[in-house]
Structure formats: structure tokens, C-alpha cells
Amino acid sequence: MAKNTLRDKLEGDELDLSMMSIVEIPVKEISALPRATKIDLSSNQLTALPTTFAQNLSNTTHLELGSNKIKEIPSNFFKLRKLKHLDLYNNQLTDLPLSFCQLPSLKWLDLKGNPLNPALRKIAGDCLNQKECEAAARNVIAYLKKLQLQMETEQEEKLQKEKQKAETRARALEAKEAKKRAEKKAAKEKRKAEVRAQLEIQKTKSNGTANTEKQYSAVPKPAKPLLKQKKAATKDGWSLLGWINMLLFLSLLGAGGTGLYIYTDGDLSPAGVSAAWPRIKDNANVLASLTLEALKPENLRQTAQCVGTSIAETASYLWTELQHHTMDLNVYVEPAAEAALVAWLWLREHTILCYTWLINNVDWKSIVQAVKDTLLFFYEQYLVICEELGRNQALMSVLATIQPYYDVVVERLGTLWGFVWEQVVFGVGYVQEQCPGMLESVKGHAAAVKQSIEGLVK
């Protein structure tokens, strides 16, 4: 609709657009006429009001929308702050937005002829004269304000209840976590107390034994020179088995210490070991499961077959190379190869039988549990020892004195390890580069020697 056409419809501050079969309100064109504060859009084909209506026509004081097909009022309709007179007669409205109650200047309202909900129809009345239409405006605004306040109160109560529920859940979760921490701490203290009690019992027993020996030391005992000489000889030197046991013990201790150092990232304090303990336990469980899985007869049989195939292929390759560089040795070697093959098959069969018997007759779960219990006992002993050593001021002062030298030694060892690693890398590279040539040279010399021997034989 052209702007000039609307200007022809404007008389003073009244813009008459009634009975023009308008389907959509020309908001932009009307806003270009600032004098138009009384707008008549009745008896058209309007089904809705655009959201831009209230934004751009906020100076409207009188609005006639009767005899249309409007189904709802936009929620921003309250922006018509100067609206005094509103005619919505004979539309298809069933309700009004709660924000409708924020029209501060509304004094006249006509809602008859709409399929309003019963409560709103009762509040609005019939609007048959000026007084009833003014009362309709007051009553509808008051009713919507009450509904808005009630809804806000309900929302606030709902939010408060949700907040209380969330706080209750948080408190319950915190209490649960606190209970878990307390139980864990109590269990830890209980273990420490048990270990201390065991140490005290052992100390008491050792003290009692010492006192008993001291009491009976005054009683003369018959001399046993031969036995004393034997004991002295035993103390002077260790047997081969004793040295082997000590070497194994030191190897296990070194391996365990290295693994503990890696798991704790170098922090061997009780706190560091306690933090790494769950990972150590989980990895131990995984290792135990994999070991049990690997020890099953079918897996062992498959592994033995793979190893046997690999050995057979390697032996065949070596035998071919040997025949290539020498004469036919089948006459001498085939009997030995057949005997070795029979021995290998016998060894593999009996090995699988032994493993099958072990799997079926040994309680591996009990063994794994015993290992776990042993590791746990050593861990608890370690905590007690660390705690006792931490209280020793002399030891702490010695460690503080040694610490600078320890750092220097670690640095020197790191430098040495870097040098060794460089030499290893150099050696590997040299072997990779030089060995193929050397092997060809050896093959050439072997062929020449073979030709010479064949010539001598001929």
C-alpha cells in the first residue's frame, strides 16, 4: 500500500483503514505518518498482529481491530504505552498474554464476540456501554496481573524446590564421600596399628628371649669345641648356594625398586607410593589375568606350534645355505636331524602335558591372592619403616647432607648413559651398513675355497 494512499485516509490524527480487505497491516507505511495516533483497522481480513506493530507504533492511543480474524495478541503488545482505547470486538481470541496487564494507559476495552475462556469472559463482561467497557479494561488488567503474580510465585517456588533438592543431593553426596574417606582412613589406621602391634610383639619376644639367654648365661655350659669350630667355619665364608640366593635376592630387590621408581615417577615418599599403589595393583591384576590366559592348554599349544614352525623354517633355511656353500652332508646330518626332530616333538608333547596338569591341579587364584597379600604386607611394612625413618632426625640430616652429591652422581650417570647409548647406536648403524658387504665377501671366499678343494679332489 502506497504512502500517499494512506495520507489520503488521514484526517487530523485519525487514520481510517477499515473495510479495505487488508490481510497484513502496513506497519512501515503507517509509522511514516507520526500524526496518526488513532488507527481504525476494523472489518478487514487480519489474522494476526505483527511483532513490529507495537515497536513502531508506540504513540498509538486508539486502536480499532473489530470484525477481523485475529487469533492471538503478540507478547510485546504492552509496548503500546499510550494506548487508551482498544476494540477487539468479533475476533477469534481465546486468551490474552500476561504482559497485556502492563498497558498503563488502557481505559477502554471491548472483547465481546470472541471465544474467550470462561474465566476471562466472565471478567471482561459484555461491554454494552461506556461504563461497562471501562470496567472491562480495569478488570481484565487486574485479572491478568493476578495471574502473572501467581505464575511468578509458582515459578519461584519451583525454582526454590529445585534448589533445595540440588542442595540436598549435594549434601548427601558430600556426606557419602566424607564417609568413604573416613572409612578409608580408619582402615589405613587399623592396618598401621596391626603392623605396629606385630612389631611390638616381635620386639617383646626378642627382648624376652634376650633376657632368658641372659639369665641362663650364668649357668656353666659344657664346651663343644668341634661345634664352635664348625660354626666359625660357616661364618668365615658363604657357600655357593648362599651367594646364588643373595644374588637372586638383590636382583629381585633391584627389579622391584626400579619398577617402584618408574610407577612413582621418582617420588619414593609414602605419599608418592600411596598415590601409585592403585596403578600398581591394577597392572598386577592385568598381568595375572594375562598370565592365566597364556597358561591355558589351547594357547600354549598354539604358541608351541608357532614356535615349532618358526624353528623348522629357520632350520630349513640354514640347511639350504649350508648345502649351497659345502658339499652334500645329508648322509651324515639327516640321522641327527631326524633324532633332533623326534626329541623336539617329544619335548613339546610332554611340556604341554605338564602345563595341562599344572592348570588343572594348581589353584592359581590362591597363588595370585597369596602374592597380592605378600605385596600388601611388604607395602604396609614399607609405610611403617618410612614413618619410623622420617622421625629419625639424624638420618634426615644425613640425607640432607648427601642430597647435593646424589644430584651430581645422577647427572654424571645420565651423561654416561647418553655416551653409552650413542656408542650403541653407532655400533648398530655400523653393523647395518658393513655386514651385507662383509657377508658377500665371506661367501666369495667360501666359493673360492670350495672350487680349490674340488680341483684338488679331481
PDB file of C-alpha atoms in Angstrom, residues 41 192 207 256 309 379 456:
ATOM      1  CA  LEU A  41      -8.366  -1.347  11.090  1.00  0.00           C
ATOM      2  CA  LYS A 192      49.106 -49.372  60.761  1.00  0.00           C
ATOM      3  CA  ASN A 207      63.518 -58.953  74.405  1.00  0.00           C
ATOM      4  CA  GLY A 256      61.191 -54.161  42.426  1.00  0.00           C
ATOM      5  CA  THR A 309      57.005 -73.739  12.628  1.00  0.00           C
ATOM      6  CA  TYR A 379      53.775 -52.290  51.305  1.00  0.00           C
ATOM      7  CA  LEU A 456      92.345 -80.891  -5.585  1.00  0.00           C
TER       8      LEU A 456
END
